């Protein structure tokens, strides 16, 4: 099946009259790796908030695998198969990486399953494999608060994968990482892209160039243009948005 | 109430006649049964807490607002119980020490000893229950809820159910504790439903050590022992001691008395006693081949 995994029509989100997202149309194919870029305040994170149910749109339609997402709350959307990584790494600090992964990996997420449930052998294998992939085997059993920033970023991506979602939303996965770590995360995402649909929000243009096939540029809450990295970079409107207007603080295009 | 109903056939507890109530109110009828009373001791608080908790947690009320809400609910219940003379003797409360239990007066030393032993056994049982609840995956989920509840929603969990569950369990335990308190103190009145008293219990936990089960038990024992001792020695100043104790714990011992036993203190003692300091390293260091190699070569 090669239909659309995510379709968004005429989406508008307004906070007290300020339109963070303005009449946005967007769609993603199954199995696609899409990078979303845009200057600060373009509405990138709000866009993810809407998809994951954190923010309810003012008008518009969001559908995932053909199902309308709007009536569902965050955890229901997560169970349908949308996983999300946050801008700053948010892992459970008092738990160890292994426990963090176990929580995300568990099949049954209601109270009584958690009360009596133990991780199945299959889950143990998945977790061990994931720990190896994200390179945290030697630190699997120390509290996550002792991990470095880069390790937390990797752990959170691991938690995302442990949920085995169909669509991964990844918000700035390489913020604050060294070049080497950035390349590692890039390879990790490319490996994941082989059997997941992934949407990445990023500022780091080197990184975008490394992983991007299709790029969407957001500006003032709407899609400015879409295309391959080269097309987007040479689009005069994109250059204007990033470099031409004086109020932009981060002219991040390389 | 079961105790109040240990009367000859056809009579109702004395206080009812004061307010012109001739017949036992309907909702007291089941309390003629001893097993039902025991069941109700934990089932009713559990149920009430589950309903309240569901309404509160579903609306994502958390933290300080939740604390304020529970205290407000306390005052609401206080006013309700205080005003219900015809149902529960209102502000005068219910006396238990002159009632009969299985034909023996409750204030009898033997009965009291039995209650005391029951209390200890139930404390151990309660501790075991909580230990079991917090040890498995549920325990880790509760830690996760404490640290980052919104994040948990995106991992596919609904925190509401978990919070209602633990809130209801704690209410059930409190119900058992309240029943034991009533039979051992001899009287229960709505005055026990006091904001200051409920905050005092928080002090017990803070003194013992937050986020631990043993700490709560130790804190309750220590503070109440000190209360008995100091209020006998210095009746006028007990409350100052309690205030000072709380200030001391908050400023000097944020993790309570149990925090004193933590690894930091052990390390401090070791260095005081002249042992070489034990340095804990990052796990990757221990496994680093280069480090292992150098260590071996340095020893040789």
JSON list of N, CA and C in Angstrom, two decimals, chain B residues 14-53:
[
{"chain": "B", "resi": 14, "resn": "UNK", "atom": "N", "xyz": [-28.13, 6.12, 71.20]},
{"chain": "B", "resi": 14, "resn": "UNK", "atom": "CA", "xyz": [-28.74, 7.11, 72.08]},
{"chain": "B", "resi": 14, "resn": "UNK", "atom": "C", "xyz": [-28.89, 8.48, 71.42]},
{"chain": "B", "resi": 15, "resn": "UNK", "atom": "N", "xyz": [-27.82, 8.90, 70.72]},
{"chain": "B", "resi": 15, "resn": "UNK", "atom": "CA", "xyz": [-27.82, 10.30, 70.26]},
{"chain": "B", "resi": 15, "resn": "UNK", "atom": "C", "xyz": [-28.97, 10.60, 69.31]},
{"chain": "B", "resi": 16, "resn": "UNK", "atom": "N", "xyz": [-29.45, 9.57, 68.62]},
{"chain": "B", "resi": 16, "resn": "UNK", "atom": "CA", "xyz": [-30.54, 9.82, 67.67]},
{"chain": "B", "resi": 16, "resn": "UNK", "atom": "C", "xyz": [-31.74, 10.43, 68.36]},
{"chain": "B", "resi": 17, "resn": "UNK", "atom": "N", "xyz": [-32.02, 9.94, 69.59]},
{"chain": "B", "resi": 17, "resn": "UNK", "atom": "CA", "xyz": [-33.21, 10.41, 70.28]},
{"chain": "B", "resi": 17, "resn": "UNK", "atom": "C", "xyz": [-33.10, 11.91, 70.61]},
{"chain": "B", "resi": 18, "resn": "UNK", "atom": "N", "xyz": [-31.87, 12.39, 70.75]},
{"chain": "B", "resi": 18, "resn": "UNK", "atom": "CA", "xyz": [-31.68, 13.81, 71.05]},
{"chain": "B", "resi": 18, "resn": "UNK", "atom": "C", "xyz": [-32.25, 14.69, 69.94]},
{"chain": "B", "resi": 19, "resn": "UNK", "atom": "N", "xyz": [-32.19, 14.17, 68.73]},
{"chain": "B", "resi": 19, "resn": "UNK", "atom": "CA", "xyz": [-32.64, 14.98, 67.60]},
{"chain": "B", "resi": 19, "resn": "UNK", "atom": "C", "xyz": [-33.97, 14.49, 67.08]},
{"chain": "B", "resi": 20, "resn": "UNK", "atom": "N", "xyz": [-34.65, 13.67, 67.86]},
{"chain": "B", "resi": 20, "resn": "UNK", "atom": "CA", "xyz": [-35.98, 13.22, 67.50]},
{"chain": "B", "resi": 20, "resn": "UNK", "atom": "C", "xyz": [-36.01, 12.22, 66.36]},
{"chain": "B", "resi": 21, "resn": "UNK", "atom": "N", "xyz": [-34.89, 11.52, 66.17]},
{"chain": "B", "resi": 21, "resn": "UNK", "atom": "CA", "xyz": [-34.90, 10.50, 65.12]},
{"chain": "B", "resi": 21, "resn": "UNK", "atom": "C", "xyz": [-35.37, 9.19, 65.75]},
{"chain": "B", "resi": 22, "resn": "UNK", "atom": "N", "xyz": [-36.46, 8.64, 65.21]},
{"chain": "B", "resi": 22, "resn": "UNK", "atom": "CA", "xyz": [-37.04, 7.45, 65.83]},
{"chain": "B", "resi": 22, "resn": "UNK", "atom": "C", "xyz": [-36.47, 6.17, 65.24]},
{"chain": "B", "resi": 23, "resn": "UNK", "atom": "N", "xyz": [-36.18, 6.23, 63.95]},
{"chain": "B", "resi": 23, "resn": "UNK", "atom": "CA", "xyz": [-35.80, 5.02, 63.24]},
{"chain": "B", "resi": 23, "resn": "UNK", "atom": "C", "xyz": [-34.38, 5.18, 62.70]},
{"chain": "B", "resi": 24, "resn": "UNK", "atom": "N", "xyz": [-33.66, 4.09, 62.67]},
{"chain": "B", "resi": 24, "resn": "UNK", "atom": "CA", "xyz": [-32.29, 4.16, 62.16]},
{"chain": "B", "resi": 24, "resn": "UNK", "atom": "C", "xyz": [-32.31, 4.59, 60.69]},
{"chain": "B", "resi": 25, "resn": "UNK", "atom": "N", "xyz": [-31.52, 5.63, 60.35]},
{"chain": "B", "resi": 25, "resn": "UNK", "atom": "CA", "xyz": [-31.49, 6.03, 58.93]},
{"chain": "B", "resi": 25, "resn": "UNK", "atom": "C", "xyz": [-31.11, 4.84, 58.06]},
{"chain": "B", "resi": 26, "resn": "UNK", "atom": "N", "xyz": [-31.68, 4.84, 56.87]},
{"chain": "B", "resi": 26, "resn": "UNK", "atom": "CA", "xyz": [-31.57, 3.67, 56.00]},
{"chain": "B", "resi": 26, "resn": "UNK", "atom": "C", "xyz": [-30.12, 3.28, 55.71]},
{"chain": "B", "resi": 27, "resn": "UNK", "atom": "N", "xyz": [-29.26, 4.30, 55.50]},
{"chain": "B", "resi": 27, "resn": "UNK", "atom": "CA", "xyz": [-27.91, 3.95, 55.05]},
{"chain": "B", "resi": 27, "resn": "UNK", "atom": "C", "xyz": [-27.07, 3.33, 56.16]},
{"chain": "B", "resi": 28, "resn": "UNK", "atom": "N", "xyz": [-27.55, 3.39, 57.40]},
{"chain": "B", "resi": 28, "resn": "UNK", "atom": "CA", "xyz": [-26.81, 2.71, 58.47]},
{"chain": "B", "resi": 28, "resn": "UNK", "atom": "C", "xyz": [-27.17, 1.24, 58.58]},
{"chain": "B", "resi": 29, "resn": "UNK", "atom": "N", "xyz": [-28.30, 0.85, 57.98]},
{"chain": "B", "resi": 29, "resn": "UNK", "atom": "CA", "xyz": [-28.77, -0.53, 58.13]},
{"chain": "B", "resi": 29, "resn": "UNK", "atom": "C", "xyz": [-27.69, -1.57, 57.85]},
{"chain": "B", "resi": 30, "resn": "UNK", "atom": "N", "xyz": [-26.96, -1.46, 56.73]},
{"chain": "B", "resi": 30, "resn": "UNK", "atom": "CA", "xyz": [-25.98, -2.53, 56.44]},
{"chain": "B", "resi": 30, "resn": "UNK", "atom": "C", "xyz": [-24.90, -2.66, 57.51]},
{"chain": "B", "resi": 31, "resn": "UNK", "atom": "N", "xyz": [-24.72, -1.61, 58.32]},
{"chain": "B", "resi": 31, "resn": "UNK", "atom": "CA", "xyz": [-23.62, -1.63, 59.29]},
{"chain": "B", "resi": 31, "resn": "UNK", "atom": "C", "xyz": [-23.93, -2.52, 60.50]},
{"chain": "B", "resi": 32, "resn": "UNK", "atom": "N", "xyz": [-25.11, -3.16, 60.50]},
{"chain": "B", "resi": 32, "resn": "UNK", "atom": "CA", "xyz": [-25.34, -4.20, 61.51]},
{"chain": "B", "resi": 32, "resn": "UNK", "atom": "C", "xyz": [-24.40, -5.38, 61.29]},
{"chain": "B", "resi": 33, "resn": "UNK", "atom": "N", "xyz": [-23.95, -5.48, 60.04]},
{"chain": "B", "resi": 33, "resn": "UNK", "atom": "CA", "xyz": [-23.10, -6.63, 59.71]},
{"chain": "B", "resi": 33, "resn": "UNK", "atom": "C", "xyz": [-21.63, -6.28, 59.91]},
{"chain": "B", "resi": 34, "resn": "UNK", "atom": "N", "xyz": [-20.92, -7.13, 60.65]},
{"chain": "B", "resi": 34, "resn": "UNK", "atom": "CA", "xyz": [-19.50, -6.87, 60.91]},
{"chain": "B", "resi": 34, "resn": "UNK", "atom": "C", "xyz": [-18.65, -6.98, 59.63]},
{"chain": "B", "resi": 35, "resn": "UNK", "atom": "N", "xyz": [-18.81, -8.04, 58.84]},
{"chain": "B", "resi": 35, "resn": "UNK", "atom": "CA", "xyz": [-18.00, -8.12, 57.60]},
{"chain": "B", "resi": 35, "resn": "UNK", "atom": "C", "xyz": [-18.23, -6.92, 56.70]},
{"chain": "B", "resi": 36, "resn": "UNK", "atom": "N", "xyz": [-19.50, -6.48, 56.59]},
{"chain": "B", "resi": 36, "resn": "UNK", "atom": "CA", "xyz": [-19.75, -5.34, 55.72]},
{"chain": "B", "resi": 36, "resn": "UNK", "atom": "C", "xyz": [-19.02, -4.10, 56.23]},
{"chain": "B", "resi": 37, "resn": "UNK", "atom": "N", "xyz": [-19.01, -3.92, 57.54]},
{"chain": "B", "resi": 37, "resn": "UNK", "atom": "CA", "xyz": [-18.35, -2.74, 58.11]},
{"chain": "B", "resi": 37, "resn": "UNK", "atom": "C", "xyz": [-16.87, -2.76, 57.75]},
{"chain": "B", "resi": 38, "resn": "UNK", "atom": "N", "xyz": [-16.25, -3.94, 57.93]},
{"chain": "B", "resi": 38, "resn": "UNK", "atom": "CA", "xyz": [-14.84, -4.06, 57.61]},
{"chain": "B", "resi": 38, "resn": "UNK", "atom": "C", "xyz": [-14.59, -3.73, 56.14]},
{"chain": "B", "resi": 39, "resn": "UNK", "atom": "N", "xyz": [-15.49, -4.25, 55.29]},
{"chain": "B", "resi": 39, "resn": "UNK", "atom": "CA", "xyz": [-15.37, -4.00, 53.86]},
{"chain": "B", "resi": 39, "resn": "UNK", "atom": "C", "xyz": [-15.50, -2.49, 53.58]},
{"chain": "B", "resi": 40, "resn": "UNK", "atom": "N", "xyz": [-16.49, -1.88, 54.24]},
{"chain": "B", "resi": 40, "resn": "UNK", "atom": "CA", "xyz": [-16.77, -0.46, 53.97]},
{"chain": "B", "resi": 40, "resn": "UNK", "atom": "C", "xyz": [-15.61, 0.43, 54.41]},
{"chain": "B", "resi": 41, "resn": "UNK", "atom": "N", "xyz": [-14.88, -0.01, 55.44]},
{"chain": "B", "resi": 41, "resn": "UNK", "atom": "CA", "xyz": [-13.78, 0.79, 55.96]},
{"chain": "B", "resi": 41, "resn": "UNK", "atom": "C", "xyz": [-12.82, 1.20, 54.85]},
{"chain": "B", "resi": 42, "resn": "UNK", "atom": "N", "xyz": [-12.52, 0.26, 53.93]},
{"chain": "B", "resi": 42, "resn": "UNK", "atom": "CA", "xyz": [-11.62, 0.69, 52.85]},
{"chain": "B", "resi": 42, "resn": "UNK", "atom": "C", "xyz": [-12.35, 0.93, 51.54]},
{"chain": "B", "resi": 43, "resn": "UNK", "atom": "N", "xyz": [-13.50, 0.25, 51.36]},
{"chain": "B", "resi": 43, "resn": "UNK", "atom": "CA", "xyz": [-14.16, 0.37, 50.05]},
{"chain": "B", "resi": 43, "resn": "UNK", "atom": "C", "xyz": [-14.76, 1.75, 49.83]},
{"chain": "B", "resi": 44, "resn": "UNK", "atom": "N", "xyz": [-15.37, 2.32, 50.87]},
{"chain": "B", "resi": 44, "resn": "UNK", "atom": "CA", "xyz": [-16.03, 3.61, 50.66]},
{"chain": "B", "resi": 44, "resn": "UNK", "atom": "C", "xyz": [-15.01, 4.72, 50.37]},
{"chain": "B", "resi": 45, "resn": "UNK", "atom": "N", "xyz": [-13.94, 4.85, 51.19]},
{"chain": "B", "resi": 45, "resn": "UNK", "atom": "CA", "xyz": [-12.94, 5.89, 50.83]},
{"chain": "B", "resi": 45, "resn": "UNK", "atom": "C", "xyz": [-12.35, 5.67, 49.44]},
{"chain": "B", "resi": 46, "resn": "UNK", "atom": "N", "xyz": [-12.11, 4.39, 49.10]},
{"chain": "B", "resi": 46, "resn": "UNK", "atom": "CA", "xyz": [-11.52, 4.11, 47.78]},
{"chain": "B", "resi": 46, "resn": "UNK", "atom": "C", "xyz": [-12.44, 4.61, 46.67]},
{"chain": "B", "resi": 47, "resn": "UNK", "atom": "N", "xyz": [-13.72, 4.32, 46.84]},
{"chain": "B", "resi": 47, "resn": "UNK", "atom": "CA", "xyz": [-14.69, 4.71, 45.82]},
{"chain": "B", "resi": 47, "resn": "UNK", "atom": "C", "xyz": [-14.79, 6.23, 45.71]},
{"chain": "B", "resi": 48, "resn": "UNK", "atom": "N", "xyz": [-14.91, 6.89, 46.87]},
{"chain": "B", "resi": 48, "resn": "UNK", "atom": "CA", "xyz": [-15.03, 8.35, 46.86]},
{"chain": "B", "resi": 48, "resn": "UNK", "atom": "C", "xyz": [-13.81, 8.98, 46.21]},
{"chain": "B", "resi": 49, "resn": "UNK", "atom": "N", "xyz": [-12.62, 8.46, 46.58]},
{"chain": "B", "resi": 49, "resn": "UNK", "atom": "CA", "xyz": [-11.39, 9.03, 46.02]},
{"chain": "B", "resi": 49, "resn": "UNK", "atom": "C", "xyz": [-11.31, 8.76, 44.53]},
{"chain": "B", "resi": 50, "resn": "UNK", "atom": "N", "xyz": [-11.78, 7.60, 44.10]},
{"chain": "B", "resi": 50, "resn": "UNK", "atom": "CA", "xyz": [-11.71, 7.29, 42.68]},
{"chain": "B", "resi": 50, "resn": "UNK", "atom": "C", "xyz": [-12.58, 8.26, 41.89]},
{"chain": "B", "resi": 51, "resn": "UNK", "atom": "N", "xyz": [-13.76, 8.56, 42.41]},
{"chain": "B", "resi": 51, "resn": "UNK", "atom": "CA", "xyz": [-14.66, 9.49, 41.71]},
{"chain": "B", "resi": 51, "resn": "UNK", "atom": "C", "xyz": [-14.06, 10.89, 41.70]},
{"chain": "B", "resi": 52, "resn": "UNK", "atom": "N", "xyz": [-13.65, 11.35, 42.89]},
{"chain": "B", "resi": 52, "resn": "UNK", "atom": "CA", "xyz": [-13.05, 12.69, 42.97]},
{"chain": "B", "resi": 52, "resn": "UNK", "atom": "C", "xyz": [-11.81, 12.77, 42.09]},
{"chain": "B", "resi": 53, "resn": "UNK", "atom": "N", "xyz": [-10.97, 11.75, 42.22]},
{"chain": "B", "resi": 53, "resn": "UNK", "atom": "CA", "xyz": [-9.71, 11.74, 41.47]},
{"chain": "B", "resi": 53, "resn": "UNK", "atom": "C", "xyz": [-9.96, 11.76, 39.98]}
]
